[in-house]
mmCIF file of C-alpha atoms in Angstrom:
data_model
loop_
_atom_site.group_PDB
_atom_site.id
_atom_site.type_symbol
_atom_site.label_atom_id
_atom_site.label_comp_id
_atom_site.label_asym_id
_atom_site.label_seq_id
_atom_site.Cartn_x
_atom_site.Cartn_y
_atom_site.Cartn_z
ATOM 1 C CA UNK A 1 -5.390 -22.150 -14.370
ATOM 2 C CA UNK A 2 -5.046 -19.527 -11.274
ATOM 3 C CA UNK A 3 -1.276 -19.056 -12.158
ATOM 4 C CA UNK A 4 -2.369 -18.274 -15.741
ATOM 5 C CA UNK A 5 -5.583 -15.968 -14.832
ATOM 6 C CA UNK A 6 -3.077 -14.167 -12.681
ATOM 7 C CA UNK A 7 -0.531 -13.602 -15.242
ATOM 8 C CA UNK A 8 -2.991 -12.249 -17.889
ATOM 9 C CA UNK A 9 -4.122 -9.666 -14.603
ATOM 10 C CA UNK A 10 -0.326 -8.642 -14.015
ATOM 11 C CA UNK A 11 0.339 -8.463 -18.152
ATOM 12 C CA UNK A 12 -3.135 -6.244 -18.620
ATOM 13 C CA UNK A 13 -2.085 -4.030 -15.368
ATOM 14 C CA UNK A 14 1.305 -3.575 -16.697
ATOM 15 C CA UNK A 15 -0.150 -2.167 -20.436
ATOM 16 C CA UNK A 16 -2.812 0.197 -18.773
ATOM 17 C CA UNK A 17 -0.638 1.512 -16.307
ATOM 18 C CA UNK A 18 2.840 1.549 -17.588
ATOM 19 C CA UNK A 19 2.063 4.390 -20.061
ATOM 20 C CA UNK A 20 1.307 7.113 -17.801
ATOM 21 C CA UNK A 21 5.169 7.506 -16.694
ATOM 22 C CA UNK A 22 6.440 8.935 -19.297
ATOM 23 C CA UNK A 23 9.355 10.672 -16.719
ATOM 24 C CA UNK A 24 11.491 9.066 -14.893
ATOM 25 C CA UNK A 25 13.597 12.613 -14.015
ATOM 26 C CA UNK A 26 12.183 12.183 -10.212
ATOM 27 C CA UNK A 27 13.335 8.765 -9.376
ATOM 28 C CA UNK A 28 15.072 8.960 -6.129
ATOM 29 C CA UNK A 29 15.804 5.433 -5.025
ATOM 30 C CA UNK A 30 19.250 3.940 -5.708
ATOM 31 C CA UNK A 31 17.422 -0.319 -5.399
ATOM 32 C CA UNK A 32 19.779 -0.383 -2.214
ATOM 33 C CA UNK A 33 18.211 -0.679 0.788
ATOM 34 C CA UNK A 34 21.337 0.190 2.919
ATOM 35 C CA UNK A 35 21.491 3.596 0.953
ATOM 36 C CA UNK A 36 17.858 4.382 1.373
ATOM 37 C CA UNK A 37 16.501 2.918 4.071
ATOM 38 C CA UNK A 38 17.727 2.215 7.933
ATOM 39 C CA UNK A 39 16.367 -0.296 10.069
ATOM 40 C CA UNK A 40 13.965 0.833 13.068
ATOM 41 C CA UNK A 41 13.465 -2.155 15.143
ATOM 42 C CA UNK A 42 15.683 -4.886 15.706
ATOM 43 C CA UNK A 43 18.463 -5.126 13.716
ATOM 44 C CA UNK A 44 19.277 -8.690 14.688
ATOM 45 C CA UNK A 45 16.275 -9.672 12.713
ATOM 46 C CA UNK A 46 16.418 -7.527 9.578
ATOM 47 C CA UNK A 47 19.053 -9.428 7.202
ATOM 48 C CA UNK A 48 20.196 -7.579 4.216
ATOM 49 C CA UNK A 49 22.317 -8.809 0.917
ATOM 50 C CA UNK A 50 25.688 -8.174 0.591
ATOM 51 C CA UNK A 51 24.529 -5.540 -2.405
ATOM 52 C CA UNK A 52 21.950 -4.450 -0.553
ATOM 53 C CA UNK A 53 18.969 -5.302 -2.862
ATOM 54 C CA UNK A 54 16.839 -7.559 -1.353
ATOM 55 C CA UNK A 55 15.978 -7.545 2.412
ATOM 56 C CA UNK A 56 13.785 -9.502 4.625
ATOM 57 C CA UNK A 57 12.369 -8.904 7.888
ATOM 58 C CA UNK A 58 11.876 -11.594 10.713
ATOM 59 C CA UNK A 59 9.819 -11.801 13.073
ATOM 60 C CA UNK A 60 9.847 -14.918 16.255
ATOM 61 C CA UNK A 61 9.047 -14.498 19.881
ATOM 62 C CA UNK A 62 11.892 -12.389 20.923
ATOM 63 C CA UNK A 63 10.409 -9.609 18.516
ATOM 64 C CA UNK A 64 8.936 -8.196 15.511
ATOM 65 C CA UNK A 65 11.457 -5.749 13.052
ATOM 66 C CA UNK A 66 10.988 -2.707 10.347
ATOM 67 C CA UNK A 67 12.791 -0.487 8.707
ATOM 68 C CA UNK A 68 11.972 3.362 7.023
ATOM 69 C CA UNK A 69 12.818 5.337 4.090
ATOM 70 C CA UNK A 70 15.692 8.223 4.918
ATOM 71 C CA UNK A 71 13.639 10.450 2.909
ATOM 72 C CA UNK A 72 10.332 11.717 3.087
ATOM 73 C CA UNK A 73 7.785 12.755 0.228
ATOM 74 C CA UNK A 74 5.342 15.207 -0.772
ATOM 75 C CA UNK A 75 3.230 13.104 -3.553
ATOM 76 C CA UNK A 76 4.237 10.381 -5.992
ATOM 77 C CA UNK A 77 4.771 6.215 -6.313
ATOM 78 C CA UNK A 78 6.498 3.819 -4.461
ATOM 79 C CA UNK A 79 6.818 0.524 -5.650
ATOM 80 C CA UNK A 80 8.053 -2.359 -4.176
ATOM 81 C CA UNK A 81 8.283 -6.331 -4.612
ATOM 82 C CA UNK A 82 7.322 -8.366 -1.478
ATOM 83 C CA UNK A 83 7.020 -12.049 -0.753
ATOM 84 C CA UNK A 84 4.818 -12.630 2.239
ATOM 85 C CA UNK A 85 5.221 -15.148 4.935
ATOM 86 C CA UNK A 86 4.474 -18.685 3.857
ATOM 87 C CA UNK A 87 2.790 -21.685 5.650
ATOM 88 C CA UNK A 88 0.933 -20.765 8.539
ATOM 89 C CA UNK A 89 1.162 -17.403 9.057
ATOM 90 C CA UNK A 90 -1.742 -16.783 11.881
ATOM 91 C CA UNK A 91 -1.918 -13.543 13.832
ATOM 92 C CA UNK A 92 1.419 -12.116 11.834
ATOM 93 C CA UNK A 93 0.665 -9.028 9.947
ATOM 94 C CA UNK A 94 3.565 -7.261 7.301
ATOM 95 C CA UNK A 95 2.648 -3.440 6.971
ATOM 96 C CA UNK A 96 4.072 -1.300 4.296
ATOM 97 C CA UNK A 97 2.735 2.209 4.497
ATOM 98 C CA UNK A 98 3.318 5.651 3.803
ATOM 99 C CA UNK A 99 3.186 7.870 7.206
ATOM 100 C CA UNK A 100 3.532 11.702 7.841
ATOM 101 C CA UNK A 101 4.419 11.047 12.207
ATOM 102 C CA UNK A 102 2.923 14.213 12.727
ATOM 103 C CA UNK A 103 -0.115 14.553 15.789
ATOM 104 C CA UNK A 104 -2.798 15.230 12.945
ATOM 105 C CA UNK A 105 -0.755 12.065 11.023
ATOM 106 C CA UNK A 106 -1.445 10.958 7.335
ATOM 107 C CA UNK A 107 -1.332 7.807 6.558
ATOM 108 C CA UNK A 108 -1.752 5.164 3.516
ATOM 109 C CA UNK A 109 -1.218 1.684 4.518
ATOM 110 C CA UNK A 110 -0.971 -1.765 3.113
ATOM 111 C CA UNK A 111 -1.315 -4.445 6.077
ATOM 112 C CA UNK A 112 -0.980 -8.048 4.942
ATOM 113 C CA UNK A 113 -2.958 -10.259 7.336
ATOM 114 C CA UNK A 114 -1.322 -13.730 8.277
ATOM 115 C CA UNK A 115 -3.400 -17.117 7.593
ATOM 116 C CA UNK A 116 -3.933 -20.181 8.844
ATOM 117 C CA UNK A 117 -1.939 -22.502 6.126
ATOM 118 C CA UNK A 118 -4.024 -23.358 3.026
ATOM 119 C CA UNK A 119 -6.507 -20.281 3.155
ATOM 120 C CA UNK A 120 -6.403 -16.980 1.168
ATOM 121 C CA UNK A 121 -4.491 -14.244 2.570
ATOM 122 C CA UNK A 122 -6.163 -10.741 3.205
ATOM 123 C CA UNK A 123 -5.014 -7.641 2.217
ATOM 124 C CA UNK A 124 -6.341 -4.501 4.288
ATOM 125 C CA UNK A 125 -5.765 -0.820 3.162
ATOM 126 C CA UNK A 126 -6.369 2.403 5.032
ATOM 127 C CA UNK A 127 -6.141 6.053 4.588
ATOM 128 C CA UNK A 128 -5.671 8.755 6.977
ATOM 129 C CA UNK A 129 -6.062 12.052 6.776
ATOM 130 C CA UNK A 130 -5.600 14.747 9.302
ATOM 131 C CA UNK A 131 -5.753 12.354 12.131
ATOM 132 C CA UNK A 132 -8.328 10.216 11.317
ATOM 133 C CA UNK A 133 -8.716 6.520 9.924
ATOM 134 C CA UNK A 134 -11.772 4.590 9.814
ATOM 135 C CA UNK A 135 -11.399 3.917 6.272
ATOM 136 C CA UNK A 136 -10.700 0.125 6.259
ATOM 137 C CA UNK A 137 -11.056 -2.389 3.156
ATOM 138 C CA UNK A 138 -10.340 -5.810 2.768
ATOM 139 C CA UNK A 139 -9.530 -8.356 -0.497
ATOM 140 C CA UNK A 140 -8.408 -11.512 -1.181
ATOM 141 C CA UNK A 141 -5.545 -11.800 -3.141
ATOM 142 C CA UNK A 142 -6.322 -13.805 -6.390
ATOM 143 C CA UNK A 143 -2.937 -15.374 -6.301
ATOM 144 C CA UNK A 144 -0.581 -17.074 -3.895
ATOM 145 C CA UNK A 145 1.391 -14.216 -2.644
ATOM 146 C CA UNK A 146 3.989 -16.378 -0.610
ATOM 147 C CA UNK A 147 5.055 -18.447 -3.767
ATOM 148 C CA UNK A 148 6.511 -15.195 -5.959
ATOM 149 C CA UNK A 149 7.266 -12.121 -5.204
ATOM 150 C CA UNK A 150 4.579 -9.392 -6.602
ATOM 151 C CA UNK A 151 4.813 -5.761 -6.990
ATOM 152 C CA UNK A 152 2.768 -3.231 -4.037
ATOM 153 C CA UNK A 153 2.690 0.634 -5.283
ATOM 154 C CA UNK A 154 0.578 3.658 -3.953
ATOM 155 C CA UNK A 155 0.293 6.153 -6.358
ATOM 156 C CA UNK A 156 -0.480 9.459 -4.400
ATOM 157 C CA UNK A 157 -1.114 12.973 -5.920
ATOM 158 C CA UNK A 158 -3.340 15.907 -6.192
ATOM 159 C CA UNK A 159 -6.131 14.479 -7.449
ATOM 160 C CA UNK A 160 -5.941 10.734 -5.972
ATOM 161 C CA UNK A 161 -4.552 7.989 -4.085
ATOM 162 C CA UNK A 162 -4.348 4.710 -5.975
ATOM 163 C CA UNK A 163 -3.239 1.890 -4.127
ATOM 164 C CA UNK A 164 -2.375 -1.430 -6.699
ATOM 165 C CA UNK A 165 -1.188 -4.815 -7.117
ATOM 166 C CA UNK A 166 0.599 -6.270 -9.820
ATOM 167 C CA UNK A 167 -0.190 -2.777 -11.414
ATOM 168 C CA UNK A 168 -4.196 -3.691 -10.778
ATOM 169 C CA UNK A 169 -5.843 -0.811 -8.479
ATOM 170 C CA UNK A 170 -7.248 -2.189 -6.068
ATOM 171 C CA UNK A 171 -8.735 1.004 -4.185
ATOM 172 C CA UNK A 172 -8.728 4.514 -4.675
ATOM 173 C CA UNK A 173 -9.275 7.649 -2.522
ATOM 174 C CA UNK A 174 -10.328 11.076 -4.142
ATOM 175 C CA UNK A 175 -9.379 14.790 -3.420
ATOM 176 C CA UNK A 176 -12.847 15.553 -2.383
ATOM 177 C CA UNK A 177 -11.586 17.875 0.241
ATOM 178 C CA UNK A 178 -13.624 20.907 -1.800
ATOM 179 C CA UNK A 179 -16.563 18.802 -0.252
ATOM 180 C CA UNK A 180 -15.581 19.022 2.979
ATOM 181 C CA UNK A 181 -13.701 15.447 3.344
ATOM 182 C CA UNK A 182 -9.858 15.237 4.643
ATOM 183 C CA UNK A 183 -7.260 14.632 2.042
ATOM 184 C CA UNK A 184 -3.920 13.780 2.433
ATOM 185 C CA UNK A 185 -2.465 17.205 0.383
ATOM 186 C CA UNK A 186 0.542 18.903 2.776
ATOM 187 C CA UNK A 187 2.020 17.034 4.870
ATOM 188 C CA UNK A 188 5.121 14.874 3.836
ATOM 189 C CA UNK A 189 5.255 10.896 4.901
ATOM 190 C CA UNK A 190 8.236 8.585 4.968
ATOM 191 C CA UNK A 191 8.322 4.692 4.170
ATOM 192 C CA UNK A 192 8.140 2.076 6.525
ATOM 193 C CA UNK A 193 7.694 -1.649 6.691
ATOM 194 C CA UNK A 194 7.057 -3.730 9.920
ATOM 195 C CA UNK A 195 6.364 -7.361 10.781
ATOM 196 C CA UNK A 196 4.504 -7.657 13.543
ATOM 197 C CA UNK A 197 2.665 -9.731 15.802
ATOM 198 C CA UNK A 198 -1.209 -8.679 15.737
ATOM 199 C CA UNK A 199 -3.079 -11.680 17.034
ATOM 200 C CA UNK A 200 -5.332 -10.343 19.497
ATOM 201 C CA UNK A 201 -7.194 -8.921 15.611
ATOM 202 C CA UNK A 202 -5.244 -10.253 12.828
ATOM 203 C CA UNK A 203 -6.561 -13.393 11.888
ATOM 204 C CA UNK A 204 -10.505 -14.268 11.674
ATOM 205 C CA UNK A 205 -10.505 -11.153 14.025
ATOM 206 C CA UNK A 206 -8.559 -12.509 16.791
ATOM 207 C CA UNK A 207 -9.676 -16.128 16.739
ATOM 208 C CA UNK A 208 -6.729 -17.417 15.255
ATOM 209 C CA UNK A 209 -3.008 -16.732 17.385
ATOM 210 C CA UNK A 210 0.641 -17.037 16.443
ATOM 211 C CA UNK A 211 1.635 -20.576 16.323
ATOM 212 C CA UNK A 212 5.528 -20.246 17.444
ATOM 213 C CA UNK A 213 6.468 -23.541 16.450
ATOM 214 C CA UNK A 214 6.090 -22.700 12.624
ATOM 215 C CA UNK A 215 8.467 -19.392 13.236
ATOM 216 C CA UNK A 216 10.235 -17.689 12.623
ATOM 217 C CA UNK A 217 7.924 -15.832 9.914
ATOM 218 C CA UNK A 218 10.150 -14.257 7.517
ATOM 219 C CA UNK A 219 9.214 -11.807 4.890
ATOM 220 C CA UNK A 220 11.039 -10.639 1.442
ATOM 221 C CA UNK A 221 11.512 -7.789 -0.190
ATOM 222 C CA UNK A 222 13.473 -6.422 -3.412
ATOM 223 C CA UNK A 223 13.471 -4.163 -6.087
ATOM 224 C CA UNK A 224 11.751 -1.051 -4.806
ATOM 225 C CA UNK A 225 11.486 2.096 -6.581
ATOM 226 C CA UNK A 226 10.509 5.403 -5.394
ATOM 227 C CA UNK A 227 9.671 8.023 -7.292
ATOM 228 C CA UNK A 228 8.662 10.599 -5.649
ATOM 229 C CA UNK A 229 9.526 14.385 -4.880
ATOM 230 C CA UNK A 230 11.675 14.424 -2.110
ATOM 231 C CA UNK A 231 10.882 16.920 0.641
ATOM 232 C CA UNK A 232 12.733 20.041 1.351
ATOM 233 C CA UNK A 233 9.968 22.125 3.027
ATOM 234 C CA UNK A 234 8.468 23.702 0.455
ATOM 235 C CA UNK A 235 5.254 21.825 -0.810
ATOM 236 C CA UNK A 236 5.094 24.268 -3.547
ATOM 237 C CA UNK A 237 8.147 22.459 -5.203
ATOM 238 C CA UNK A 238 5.843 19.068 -4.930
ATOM 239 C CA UNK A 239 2.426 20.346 -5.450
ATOM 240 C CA UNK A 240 3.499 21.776 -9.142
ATOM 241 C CA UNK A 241 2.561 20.060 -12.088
ATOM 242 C CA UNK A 242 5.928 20.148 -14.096
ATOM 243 C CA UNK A 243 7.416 17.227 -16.452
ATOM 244 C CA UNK A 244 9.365 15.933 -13.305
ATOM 245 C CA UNK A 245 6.314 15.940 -11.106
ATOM 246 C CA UNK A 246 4.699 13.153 -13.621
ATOM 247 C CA UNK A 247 1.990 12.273 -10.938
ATOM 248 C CA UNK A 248 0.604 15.429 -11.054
ATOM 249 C CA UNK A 249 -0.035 15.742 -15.244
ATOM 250 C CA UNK A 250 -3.894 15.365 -15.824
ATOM 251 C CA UNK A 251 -3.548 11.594 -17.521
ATOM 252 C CA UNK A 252 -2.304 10.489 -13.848
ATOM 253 C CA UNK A 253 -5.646 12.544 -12.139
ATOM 254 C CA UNK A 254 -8.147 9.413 -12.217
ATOM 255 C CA UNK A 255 -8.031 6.021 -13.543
ATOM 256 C CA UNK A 256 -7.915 4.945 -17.015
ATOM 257 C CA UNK A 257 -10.984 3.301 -18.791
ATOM 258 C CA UNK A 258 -8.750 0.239 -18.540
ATOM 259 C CA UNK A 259 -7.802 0.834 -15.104
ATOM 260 C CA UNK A 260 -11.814 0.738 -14.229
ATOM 261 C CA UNK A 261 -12.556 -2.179 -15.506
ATOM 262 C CA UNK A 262 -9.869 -4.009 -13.365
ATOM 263 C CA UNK A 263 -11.274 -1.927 -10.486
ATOM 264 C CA UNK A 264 -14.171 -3.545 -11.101
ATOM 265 C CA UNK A 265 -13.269 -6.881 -11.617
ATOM 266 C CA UNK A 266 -11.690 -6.807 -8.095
ATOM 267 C CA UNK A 267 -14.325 -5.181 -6.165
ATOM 268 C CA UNK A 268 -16.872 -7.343 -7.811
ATOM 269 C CA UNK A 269 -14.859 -10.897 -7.179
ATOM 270 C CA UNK A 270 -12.123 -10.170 -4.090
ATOM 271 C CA UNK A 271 -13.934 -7.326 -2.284
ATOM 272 C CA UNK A 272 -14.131 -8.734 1.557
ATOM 273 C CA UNK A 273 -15.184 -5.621 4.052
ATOM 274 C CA UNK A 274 -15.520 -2.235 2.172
ATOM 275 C CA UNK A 275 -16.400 0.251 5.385
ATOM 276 C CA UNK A 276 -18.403 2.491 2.724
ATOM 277 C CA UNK A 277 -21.030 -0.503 3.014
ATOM 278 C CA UNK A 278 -20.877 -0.730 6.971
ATOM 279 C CA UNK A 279 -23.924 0.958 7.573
ATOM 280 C CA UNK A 280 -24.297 -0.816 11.178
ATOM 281 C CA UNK A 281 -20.575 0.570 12.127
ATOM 282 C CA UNK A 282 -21.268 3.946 11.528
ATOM 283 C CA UNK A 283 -24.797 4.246 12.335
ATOM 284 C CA UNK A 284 -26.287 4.774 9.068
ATOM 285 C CA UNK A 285 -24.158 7.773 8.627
ATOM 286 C CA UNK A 286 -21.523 6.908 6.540
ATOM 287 C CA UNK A 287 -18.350 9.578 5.992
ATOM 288 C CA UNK A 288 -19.064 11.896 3.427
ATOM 289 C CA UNK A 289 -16.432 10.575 1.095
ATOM 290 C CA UNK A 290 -18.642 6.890 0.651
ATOM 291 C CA UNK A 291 -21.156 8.809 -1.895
ATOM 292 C CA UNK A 292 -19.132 10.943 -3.804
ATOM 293 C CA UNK A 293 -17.178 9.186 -6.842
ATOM 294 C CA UNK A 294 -14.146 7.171 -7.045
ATOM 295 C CA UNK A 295 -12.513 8.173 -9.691
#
């Protein structure tokens, strides 16, 4: 019954959001990691195939590994297929983010929380913007994501950052920055992926450590696409709304009515820790952005 209910979420996903790319003139990924990618940390424990489409990273007690786009990108998607670490996967976390490694950095991350064998795992996103984070929320996925491979994409534009599963939006994050709140808008950000030991907060915040006898955790990924406008210095290039620059045409400037509704349906049933509703973190003064809309 789950692996159904999830199927019918991934089919509906791919219908309401497929449409909107009607381009594809500014895909610049060639599905070979070797080509479009190099490997940051450890090479010993990043193992690619021999046709360089699918990747995985390791991680054991020796170390943790990543790898990062060669590129970097002023607005647009990035897709990619990931299978997380099975079994018990305590205190690991897999990041996959978007990151501008500037002092005032942007950021848009996915961080994939290990669990102890048998419960859901979490997914946490957060934005930054101009330096600052903050901005943490947490779901559950409502599907096994160590069994299949399933598809990760931040859309990013103008207008909005939409960060989805399985085609499913999960969370967005407005261009309010006409309001006074910090938007993600100039500065370019490059790809990178990490696994990584975070124990000391990963798991049940901290309770639950790495468990080295069930290593080494090994994650998968495949199939990637970026498209995206690659920078060249000029954000004016990337900021224009031309038939290349799909993500920047009105129909990609806030969710669908059909892309709501799933919204909805996951911040109603998966929504863990939204920090819009942690009034006791931020002293009942929550960041501007928590009462303006969110799409």
């Amino acid at each position: 019954m789950i692996r159904s209910f999830s199927s019918l979420v991934i089919f509906i996903g791919l219908l309401v959001f497929n449409p909107l790319k009607f381009s594809t003139a500014s895909i610049v990924s060639t599905g070979d990691f070797n080509k479009d990618f190099f490997v940051t940390w450890s090479p010993s424990h990043v193992n690619t195939s021999a046709d360089g489409t699918t990747r995985s990273l390791k991680l054991d007690k020796e170390s943790g590994s990543g790898f990062a786009s060669n590129d970097m990108f002023l607005f647009g998607q990035i897709d990619m297929q990931i299978k997380l670490v099975p079994g018990d996967s305590a205190g690991t976390v897999l990041a996959y983010y978007l990151i501008s490694d500037q002092p005032n950095r942007d950021e848009l991350d996915f961080e994939f929380l290990g669990n102890v064998n048998g419960k859901p795992y979490i997914l946490q996103t957060n934005v930054f913007a101009d330096g600052h984070d903050d901005r943490e929320e947490r779901i559950s996925l409502w599907f096994d994501p160590t069994a299949e491979f399933h598809t990760y994409s931040i859309l990013w534009n103008l207008n909005q950052i939409v960060f989805m599963v399985d085609w499913v939006p999960i969370r967005t994050y407005r261009n309010h920055a006409d309001k006074g709140v910090a938007y993600p808008r100039w500065q370019p950000m490059s790809i990178k992926t990490s696994l990584w030991n975070g124990e000391s907060w990963a798991t049940r915040g901290g309770k639950d450590k790495v468990d080295w006898s069930k290593g080494p955790f090994i994650a998968s990924f495949r199939n990637y696409k970026i498209d995206a406008c690659v920078w060249k210095g000029d954000p004016r290039i990337c900021r224009e709304g031309s038939h290349t620059n799909w993500w920047n045409q009105d129909v990609s400037s806030s969710l669908t009515w059909a892309q709501r509704r799933l919204f909805k349906w996951v911040r109603k049933n998966h929504l863990i820790y939204d920090y819009c509703q942690d009034s006791k973190r931020f002293q009942n003064n929550l960041p501007k952005e928590c009462s303006l809309p969110n799409y």
